[in-house]
């Protein structure tokens, strides 16, 4: 998705809180390793909050606005006590400032060297094209996911599922779907619900085959993509619009019947509360 936001490393919290989250007891985990369709009810339908008030805090952790039930933070930040906290993980590209965490064999390369995301030149695409390549990615990402659970997060969102669209044909949707399915299986085994990040046009398959439970949708109202998410996830959609790209007033977007029940307006930098650029507004009737 061309408008996704990435956490700013210099603004991340460096501490972690200890907590516990057990979501799958008695209902079974998702075994999606073969990429086949699921014969279980979604974890989201059982445990993810219904149309929650939420906040999106990838630019740095701070005390959430009153009434927030769900809070999304970077995996390096602590979950917020008293909320359903969701952990952000960049699982298909390297994170800015974290290239050294990855073995060279995990990076996608062409004749010119590592394949860079043109919109995020400090991010390298990960090589999902082979089973061995996906295993190398999991060697790094799986401990992050388990760390999210150990720290007390209750859900996880995986960014850059659509990296194959920026790979020059080196990667396919099937490659990324295979990795997404493995990631969802690992997260579910840790008791975490699993969120799709953007990639609206692939929602139906990601929901049905990878077993995702909810979605984080950036600018779906601005780009008229919200229905793709709500058709698959119902009220389990966290929609974030940004102040610098509103095609109409935010109140009008809230009134649009296609808009998810949970939708907020944020500043593009997702800065912390108290910063002069900070903006947070939510649909008043939701």
CSV table of N, CA, C and O in Angstrom, one decimal, residues 152-256:
chain,number,residue,atom,x,y,z
A,152,UNK,N,3.0,-8.9,26.7
A,152,UNK,CA,1.6,-8.6,27.1
A,152,UNK,C,0.7,-8.1,26.0
A,152,UNK,O,-0.5,-7.7,26.2
A,153,UNK,N,1.2,-8.0,24.7
A,153,UNK,CA,0.3,-7.7,23.6
A,153,UNK,C,-0.7,-8.8,23.4
A,153,UNK,O,-0.4,-10.0,23.6
A,154,UNK,N,-1.9,-8.4,22.9
A,154,UNK,CA,-2.9,-9.4,22.6
A,154,UNK,C,-3.2,-9.6,21.1
A,154,UNK,O,-3.9,-10.5,20.8
A,155,UNK,N,-2.6,-8.8,20.3
A,155,UNK,CA,-2.7,-8.9,18.9
A,155,UNK,C,-1.5,-8.5,18.2
A,155,UNK,O,-0.6,-7.8,18.8
A,156,UNK,N,-1.3,-8.8,16.9
A,156,UNK,CA,-0.1,-8.4,16.1
A,156,UNK,C,-0.6,-8.0,14.7
A,156,UNK,O,-1.5,-8.6,14.2
A,157,UNK,N,0.0,-6.9,14.2
A,157,UNK,CA,-0.3,-6.6,12.8
A,157,UNK,C,1.0,-6.7,12.0
A,157,UNK,O,2.0,-6.3,12.4
A,158,UNK,N,0.9,-7.3,10.8
A,158,UNK,CA,2.1,-7.5,9.9
A,158,UNK,C,2.0,-6.5,8.7
A,158,UNK,O,1.1,-6.6,7.9
A,159,UNK,N,3.1,-5.7,8.6
A,159,UNK,CA,3.1,-4.7,7.6
A,159,UNK,C,3.8,-5.2,6.3
A,159,UNK,O,4.7,-6.1,6.4
A,160,UNK,N,3.5,-4.6,5.2
A,160,UNK,CA,4.1,-4.9,3.9
A,160,UNK,C,3.8,-6.2,3.3
A,160,UNK,O,4.7,-6.8,2.5
A,161,UNK,N,2.6,-6.7,3.5
A,161,UNK,CA,2.2,-7.9,2.9
A,161,UNK,C,2.2,-7.8,1.3
A,161,UNK,O,2.4,-8.7,0.6
A,162,UNK,N,2.1,-6.5,0.9
A,162,UNK,CA,2.1,-6.3,-0.6
A,162,UNK,C,3.5,-6.0,-1.1
A,162,UNK,O,3.6,-5.4,-2.2
A,163,UNK,N,4.5,-6.4,-0.5
A,163,UNK,CA,5.9,-6.1,-0.9
A,163,UNK,C,6.2,-6.6,-2.3
A,163,UNK,O,7.0,-6.1,-3.1
A,164,UNK,N,5.5,-7.7,-2.7
A,164,UNK,CA,5.7,-8.3,-4.0
A,164,UNK,C,5.3,-7.3,-5.1
A,164,UNK,O,5.9,-7.4,-6.2
A,165,UNK,N,4.5,-6.4,-4.9
A,165,UNK,CA,4.1,-5.4,-5.9
A,165,UNK,C,5.2,-4.4,-6.2
A,165,UNK,O,5.2,-3.7,-7.2
A,166,UNK,N,6.3,-4.4,-5.4
A,166,UNK,CA,7.4,-3.5,-5.5
A,166,UNK,C,8.7,-4.3,-5.8
A,166,UNK,O,9.8,-3.8,-5.8
A,167,UNK,N,8.5,-5.6,-6.2
A,167,UNK,CA,9.7,-6.5,-6.4
A,167,UNK,C,10.1,-6.6,-7.8
A,167,UNK,O,11.1,-7.4,-8.1
A,168,UNK,N,9.5,-5.9,-8.7
A,168,UNK,CA,9.9,-6.0,-10.1
A,168,UNK,C,9.6,-7.4,-10.7
A,168,UNK,O,10.3,-7.9,-11.6
A,169,UNK,N,8.6,-8.1,-10.1
A,169,UNK,CA,8.3,-9.4,-10.6
A,169,UNK,C,9.1,-10.6,-10.0
A,169,UNK,O,8.8,-11.7,-10.2
A,170,UNK,N,10.0,-10.2,-9.1
A,170,UNK,CA,10.8,-11.3,-8.4
A,170,UNK,C,10.0,-12.1,-7.4
A,170,UNK,O,10.3,-13.2,-7.1
A,171,UNK,N,8.9,-11.4,-6.8
A,171,UNK,CA,8.1,-12.1,-5.8
A,171,UNK,C,6.6,-12.1,-6.3
A,171,UNK,O,6.3,-11.3,-7.2
A,172,UNK,N,5.9,-13.0,-5.8
A,172,UNK,CA,4.4,-13.1,-6.2
A,172,UNK,C,3.6,-13.0,-4.9
A,172,UNK,O,4.0,-13.2,-3.8
A,173,UNK,N,2.3,-12.8,-5.2
A,173,UNK,CA,1.3,-12.8,-4.1
A,173,UNK,C,1.4,-14.2,-3.4
A,173,UNK,O,1.3,-14.3,-2.1
A,174,UNK,N,1.5,-15.3,-4.1
A,174,UNK,CA,1.5,-16.6,-3.5
A,174,UNK,C,2.7,-16.7,-2.6
A,174,UNK,O,2.6,-17.4,-1.5
A,175,UNK,N,3.8,-16.1,-2.9
A,175,UNK,CA,5.0,-16.2,-2.0
A,175,UNK,C,4.7,-15.5,-0.7
A,175,UNK,O,5.0,-16.0,0.4
A,176,UNK,N,4.1,-14.3,-0.8
A,176,UNK,CA,3.8,-13.5,0.4
A,176,UNK,C,2.7,-14.2,1.2
A,176,UNK,O,2.7,-14.1,2.4
A,177,UNK,N,1.7,-14.7,0.5
A,177,UNK,CA,0.6,-15.4,1.2
A,177,UNK,C,1.2,-16.6,2.0
A,177,UNK,O,0.7,-16.8,3.1
A,178,UNK,N,2.1,-17.3,1.4
A,178,UNK,CA,2.7,-18.5,2.2
A,178,UNK,C,3.4,-18.0,3.5
A,178,UNK,O,3.2,-18.6,4.5
A,179,UNK,N,4.1,-16.9,3.4
A,179,UNK,CA,4.8,-16.4,4.6
A,179,UNK,C,3.7,-15.8,5.6
A,179,UNK,O,3.8,-16.1,6.8
A,180,UNK,N,2.7,-15.1,5.1
A,180,UNK,CA,1.7,-14.6,5.9
A,180,UNK,C,0.9,-15.7,6.7
A,180,UNK,O,0.6,-15.6,7.9
A,181,UNK,N,0.7,-16.8,6.0
A,181,UNK,CA,0.1,-18.0,6.6
A,181,UNK,C,0.9,-18.6,7.7
A,181,UNK,O,0.4,-18.9,8.8
A,182,UNK,N,2.2,-18.7,7.5
A,182,UNK,CA,3.1,-19.1,8.6
A,182,UNK,C,3.1,-18.2,9.7
A,182,UNK,O,3.1,-18.6,10.9
A,183,UNK,N,3.2,-16.9,9.5
A,183,UNK,CA,3.2,-15.9,10.5
A,183,UNK,C,1.9,-15.9,11.4
A,183,UNK,O,1.9,-15.9,12.6
A,184,UNK,N,0.8,-16.1,10.7
A,184,UNK,CA,-0.5,-16.2,11.4
A,184,UNK,C,-0.5,-17.4,12.3
A,184,UNK,O,-1.0,-17.4,13.4
A,185,UNK,N,0.0,-18.5,11.8
A,185,UNK,CA,0.0,-19.8,12.6
A,185,UNK,C,0.8,-19.6,13.8
A,185,UNK,O,0.4,-20.0,14.9
A,186,UNK,N,2.0,-19.0,13.7
A,186,UNK,CA,2.9,-18.7,14.8
A,186,UNK,C,2.2,-17.8,15.8
A,186,UNK,O,2.2,-18.0,17.0
A,187,UNK,N,1.6,-16.7,15.3
A,187,UNK,CA,1.0,-15.8,16.2
A,187,UNK,C,-0.2,-16.4,17.0
A,187,UNK,O,-0.4,-16.2,18.2
A,188,UNK,N,-1.0,-17.2,16.3
A,188,UNK,CA,-2.2,-17.8,16.9
A,188,UNK,C,-1.7,-18.8,18.0
A,188,UNK,O,-2.3,-18.9,19.0
A,189,UNK,N,-0.6,-19.5,17.7
A,189,UNK,CA,-0.1,-20.4,18.7
A,189,UNK,C,0.4,-19.7,20.0
A,189,UNK,O,0.4,-20.3,21.0
A,190,UNK,N,0.7,-18.4,19.9
A,190,UNK,CA,1.1,-17.6,21.0
A,190,UNK,C,-0.1,-16.9,21.7
A,190,UNK,O,0.0,-16.1,22.6
A,191,UNK,N,-1.3,-17.2,21.2
A,191,UNK,CA,-2.5,-16.6,21.7
A,191,UNK,C,-2.8,-15.2,21.2
A,191,UNK,O,-3.6,-14.5,21.8
A,192,UNK,N,-2.2,-14.8,20.1
A,192,UNK,CA,-2.4,-13.5,19.5
A,192,UNK,C,-3.4,-13.5,18.4
A,192,UNK,O,-3.4,-14.4,17.6
A,193,UNK,N,-4.3,-12.5,18.3
A,193,UNK,CA,-5.0,-12.3,17.1
A,193,UNK,C,-4.1,-11.7,16.1
A,193,UNK,O,-3.1,-11.1,16.4
A,194,UNK,N,-4.4,-11.8,14.8
A,194,UNK,CA,-3.5,-11.4,13.7
A,194,UNK,C,-4.2,-10.4,12.8
A,194,UNK,O,-5.3,-10.7,12.3
A,195,UNK,N,-3.5,-9.3,12.5
A,195,UNK,CA,-4.1,-8.3,11.7
A,195,UNK,C,-3.4,-8.1,10.4
A,195,UNK,O,-2.2,-8.1,10.2
A,196,UNK,N,-4.2,-7.9,9.3
A,196,UNK,CA,-3.8,-7.6,8.0
A,196,UNK,C,-3.5,-6.1,8.0
A,196,UNK,O,-4.4,-5.3,8.4
A,197,UNK,N,-2.4,-5.7,7.4
A,197,UNK,CA,-2.1,-4.3,7.3
A,197,UNK,C,-2.2,-3.8,5.8
A,197,UNK,O,-1.4,-4.3,5.0
A,198,UNK,N,-3.2,-3.0,5.5
A,198,UNK,CA,-3.4,-2.5,4.1
A,198,UNK,C,-3.6,-3.7,3.1
A,198,UNK,O,-4.2,-4.7,3.5
A,199,UNK,N,-3.2,-3.5,1.9
A,199,UNK,CA,-3.3,-4.6,0.8
A,199,UNK,C,-4.8,-4.9,0.6
A,199,UNK,O,-5.2,-6.1,0.6
A,200,UNK,N,-5.7,-3.9,0.5
A,200,UNK,CA,-7.1,-4.1,0.4
A,200,UNK,C,-7.5,-5.1,-0.7
A,200,UNK,O,-8.4,-5.9,-0.5
A,201,UNK,N,-6.8,-5.0,-1.8
A,201,UNK,CA,-7.3,-5.9,-3.0
A,201,UNK,C,-7.0,-7.3,-2.7
A,201,UNK,O,-7.5,-8.2,-3.5
A,202,UNK,N,-6.3,-7.7,-1.7
A,202,UNK,CA,-6.0,-9.1,-1.4
A,202,UNK,C,-6.7,-9.6,-0.1
A,202,UNK,O,-6.4,-10.6,0.4
A,203,UNK,N,-7.6,-8.7,0.4
A,203,UNK,CA,-8.3,-9.0,1.7
A,203,UNK,C,-9.0,-10.4,1.7
A,203,UNK,O,-8.8,-11.1,2.7
A,204,UNK,N,-9.7,-10.7,0.7
A,204,UNK,CA,-10.5,-11.9,0.7
A,204,UNK,C,-9.6,-13.2,0.9
A,204,UNK,O,-9.9,-14.0,1.7
A,205,UNK,N,-8.5,-13.2,0.2
A,205,UNK,CA,-7.7,-14.4,0.3
A,205,UNK,C,-6.9,-14.4,1.6
A,205,UNK,O,-6.7,-15.5,2.2
A,206,UNK,N,-6.4,-13.2,2.0
A,206,UNK,CA,-5.7,-13.2,3.3
A,206,UNK,C,-6.6,-13.6,4.4
A,206,UNK,O,-6.1,-14.3,5.3
A,207,UNK,N,-7.8,-13.2,4.4
A,207,UNK,CA,-8.8,-13.6,5.5
A,207,UNK,C,-9.0,-15.1,5.4
A,207,UNK,O,-9.0,-15.8,6.4
A,208,UNK,N,-9.3,-15.6,4.2
A,208,UNK,CA,-9.8,-17.0,4.1
A,208,UNK,C,-8.6,-18.0,4.2
A,208,UNK,O,-8.8,-19.0,4.8
A,209,UNK,N,-7.5,-17.6,3.6
A,209,UNK,CA,-6.4,-18.6,3.5
A,209,UNK,C,-5.3,-18.4,4.6
A,209,UNK,O,-4.8,-19.4,5.1
A,210,UNK,N,-5.0,-17.2,4.9
A,210,UNK,CA,-3.9,-17.0,5.9
A,210,UNK,C,-4.6,-17.0,7.3
A,210,UNK,O,-3.9,-17.3,8.3
A,211,UNK,N,-5.9,-16.8,7.4
A,211,UNK,CA,-6.6,-16.8,8.7
A,211,UNK,C,-6.4,-15.6,9.5
A,211,UNK,O,-6.5,-15.6,10.7
A,212,UNK,N,-6.3,-14.4,8.9
A,212,UNK,CA,-6.2,-13.2,9.6
A,212,UNK,C,-7.5,-12.9,10.3
A,212,UNK,O,-8.6,-13.3,9.8
A,213,UNK,N,-7.4,-12.1,11.4
A,213,UNK,CA,-8.6,-11.9,12.3
A,213,UNK,C,-9.2,-10.5,12.2
A,213,UNK,O,-10.3,-10.3,12.6
A,214,UNK,N,-8.3,-9.5,11.9
A,214,UNK,CA,-8.8,-8.2,11.8
A,214,UNK,C,-7.9,-7.4,10.8
A,214,UNK,O,-6.9,-8.0,10.3
A,215,UNK,N,-8.2,-6.2,10.5
A,215,UNK,CA,-7.4,-5.4,9.6
A,215,UNK,C,-7.1,-4.0,10.2
A,215,UNK,O,-7.9,-3.5,10.9
A,216,UNK,N,-5.9,-3.5,9.8
A,216,UNK,CA,-5.6,-2.2,10.0
A,216,UNK,C,-5.5,-1.5,8.6
A,216,UNK,O,-4.7,-1.9,7.8
A,217,UNK,N,-6.4,-0.6,8.4
A,217,UNK,CA,-6.5,0.0,7.1
A,217,UNK,C,-6.2,1.5,7.1
A,217,UNK,O,-6.9,2.3,7.7
A,218,UNK,N,-5.1,1.9,6.4
A,218,UNK,CA,-4.8,3.3,6.3
A,218,UNK,C,-5.4,3.9,5.1
A,218,UNK,O,-5.3,3.4,4.0
A,219,UNK,N,-6.1,5.0,5.3
A,219,UNK,CA,-6.7,5.8,4.2
A,219,UNK,C,-7.7,5.1,3.4
A,219,UNK,O,-7.8,5.4,2.2
A,220,UNK,N,-8.4,4.1,4.0
A,220,UNK,CA,-9.3,3.4,3.1
A,220,UNK,C,-10.5,4.3,2.7
A,220,UNK,O,-11.1,4.1,1.6
A,221,UNK,N,-10.9,5.2,3.6
A,221,UNK,CA,-12.0,6.1,3.2
A,221,UNK,C,-11.5,7.1,2.1
A,221,UNK,O,-12.3,7.4,1.2
A,222,UNK,N,-10.3,7.6,2.2
A,222,UNK,CA,-9.8,8.5,1.2
A,222,UNK,C,-9.7,7.9,-0.2
A,222,UNK,O,-9.9,8.5,-1.2
A,223,UNK,N,-9.3,6.6,-0.2
A,223,UNK,CA,-9.2,5.9,-1.5
A,223,UNK,C,-10.3,4.9,-1.8
A,223,UNK,O,-10.1,4.0,-2.7
A,224,UNK,N,-11.4,5.0,-1.0
A,224,UNK,CA,-12.6,4.2,-1.3
A,224,UNK,C,-12.3,2.7,-1.3
A,224,UNK,O,-12.8,2.0,-2.2
A,225,UNK,N,-11.6,2.3,-0.3
A,225,UNK,CA,-11.3,0.9,-0.2
A,225,UNK,C,-11.9,0.2,1.0
A,225,UNK,O,-11.7,-1.0,1.2
A,226,UNK,N,-12.6,0.9,1.8
A,226,UNK,CA,-13.1,0.4,3.1
A,226,UNK,C,-14.0,-0.8,3.0
A,226,UNK,O,-13.9,-1.8,3.8
A,227,UNK,N,-14.8,-0.9,2.0
A,227,UNK,CA,-15.7,-2.0,1.8
A,227,UNK,C,-15.0,-3.3,1.7
A,227,UNK,O,-15.6,-4.3,2.1
A,228,UNK,N,-13.8,-3.3,1.1
A,228,UNK,CA,-13.1,-4.5,0.9
A,228,UNK,C,-12.7,-5.1,2.3
A,228,UNK,O,-12.8,-6.4,2.5
A,229,UNK,N,-12.4,-4.3,3.2
A,229,UNK,CA,-12.1,-4.7,4.6
A,229,UNK,C,-13.3,-5.2,5.4
A,229,UNK,O,-13.3,-6.2,6.0
A,230,UNK,N,-14.3,-4.3,5.4
A,230,UNK,CA,-15.5,-4.6,6.2
A,230,UNK,C,-16.3,-5.8,5.7
A,230,UNK,O,-16.9,-6.5,6.4
A,231,UNK,N,-16.2,-6.1,4.4
A,231,UNK,CA,-16.9,-7.3,3.8
A,231,UNK,C,-16.3,-8.5,4.4
A,231,UNK,O,-16.9,-9.5,4.6
A,232,UNK,N,-15.0,-8.5,4.7
A,232,UNK,CA,-14.3,-9.6,5.2
A,232,UNK,C,-14.2,-9.7,6.7
A,232,UNK,O,-14.4,-10.8,7.3
A,233,UNK,N,-14.0,-8.5,7.3
A,233,UNK,CA,-13.8,-8.5,8.8
A,233,UNK,C,-14.9,-7.9,9.6
A,233,UNK,O,-14.8,-7.9,10.8
A,234,UNK,N,-16.0,-7.4,9.0
A,234,UNK,CA,-17.0,-6.7,9.7
A,234,UNK,C,-16.5,-5.5,10.5
A,234,UNK,O,-15.9,-4.6,10.0
A,235,UNK,N,-16.8,-5.5,11.8
A,235,UNK,CA,-16.4,-4.4,12.7
A,235,UNK,C,-15.0,-4.6,13.2
A,235,UNK,O,-14.5,-3.8,14.0
A,236,UNK,N,-14.3,-5.6,12.8
A,236,UNK,CA,-12.9,-5.8,13.2
A,236,UNK,C,-11.9,-5.2,12.3
A,236,UNK,O,-11.0,-5.8,11.7
A,237,UNK,N,-12.1,-3.9,12.0
A,237,UNK,CA,-11.3,-3.1,11.1
A,237,UNK,C,-10.9,-1.8,11.9
A,237,UNK,O,-11.8,-1.0,12.3
A,238,UNK,N,-9.6,-1.5,12.0
A,238,UNK,CA,-9.2,-0.3,12.5
A,238,UNK,C,-8.7,0.6,11.4
A,238,UNK,O,-7.7,0.4,10.7
A,239,UNK,N,-9.5,1.7,11.1
A,239,UNK,CA,-9.2,2.6,10.0
A,239,UNK,C,-8.6,3.9,10.5
A,239,UNK,O,-9.1,4.5,11.4
A,240,UNK,N,-7.5,4.2,9.8
A,240,UNK,CA,-6.7,5.4,10.1
A,240,UNK,C,-6.7,6.3,8.9
A,240,UNK,O,-6.2,5.9,7.8
A,241,UNK,N,-7.2,7.5,9.0
A,241,UNK,CA,-7.1,8.6,8.0
A,241,UNK,C,-6.1,9.6,8.4
A,241,UNK,O,-5.8,9.8,9.6
A,242,UNK,N,-5.5,10.3,7.5
A,242,UNK,CA,-4.4,11.3,7.8
A,242,UNK,C,-4.8,12.7,7.3
A,242,UNK,O,-5.5,12.9,6.3
A,243,UNK,N,-4.4,13.6,8.1
A,243,UNK,CA,-4.8,15.0,7.9
A,243,UNK,C,-4.4,15.6,6.6
A,243,UNK,O,-5.0,16.5,6.1
A,244,UNK,N,-3.2,15.1,6.0
A,244,UNK,CA,-2.7,15.7,4.8
A,244,UNK,C,-3.2,15.1,3.5
A,244,UNK,O,-2.8,15.5,2.4
A,245,UNK,N,-4.2,14.2,3.6
A,245,UNK,CA,-4.7,13.6,2.4
A,245,UNK,C,-6.2,13.4,2.4
A,245,UNK,O,-6.7,12.4,1.9
A,246,UNK,N,-7.0,14.3,3.1
A,246,UNK,CA,-8.4,14.1,3.1
A,246,UNK,C,-9.1,14.7,1.9
A,246,UNK,O,-9.0,15.8,1.6
A,247,UNK,N,-9.8,13.8,1.2
A,247,UNK,CA,-10.5,14.3,0.0
A,247,UNK,C,-11.8,15.1,0.3
A,247,UNK,O,-12.3,15.8,-0.5
A,248,UNK,N,-12.2,15.0,1.6
A,248,UNK,CA,-13.4,15.7,2.1
A,248,UNK,C,-13.3,15.8,3.6
A,248,UNK,O,-12.4,15.3,4.1
A,249,UNK,N,-14.2,16.5,4.2
A,249,UNK,CA,-14.1,16.6,5.6
A,249,UNK,C,-14.2,15.3,6.4
A,249,UNK,O,-14.9,14.4,5.9
A,250,UNK,N,-13.5,15.2,7.5
A,250,UNK,CA,-13.5,14.0,8.3
A,250,UNK,C,-14.9,13.6,8.7
A,250,UNK,O,-15.2,12.4,8.8
A,251,UNK,N,-15.7,14.6,9.1
A,251,UNK,CA,-17.0,14.3,9.6
A,251,UNK,C,-17.9,13.6,8.5
A,251,UNK,O,-18.6,12.7,8.7
A,252,UNK,N,-17.6,14.1,7.2
A,252,UNK,CA,-18.3,13.5,6.1
A,252,UNK,C,-17.9,12.0,5.9
A,252,UNK,O,-18.7,11.1,5.5
A,253,UNK,N,-16.6,11.8,6.1
A,253,UNK,CA,-16.1,10.5,6.0
A,253,UNK,C,-16.6,9.5,7.0
A,253,UNK,O,-16.9,8.4,6.8
A,254,UNK,N,-16.8,10.1,8.3
A,254,UNK,CA,-17.4,9.3,9.3
A,254,UNK,C,-18.9,8.9,9.0
A,254,UNK,O,-19.3,7.8,9.4
A,255,UNK,N,-19.6,9.8,8.3
A,255,UNK,CA,-21.0,9.5,8.0
A,255,UNK,C,-21.1,8.6,6.8
A,255,UNK,O,-22.2,8.1,6.5
A,256,UNK,N,-20.1,8.4,6.1
A,256,UNK,CA,-20.1,7.5,4.9
A,256,UNK,C,-20.5,6.1,5.4
A,256,UNK,O,-19.8,5.5,6.2
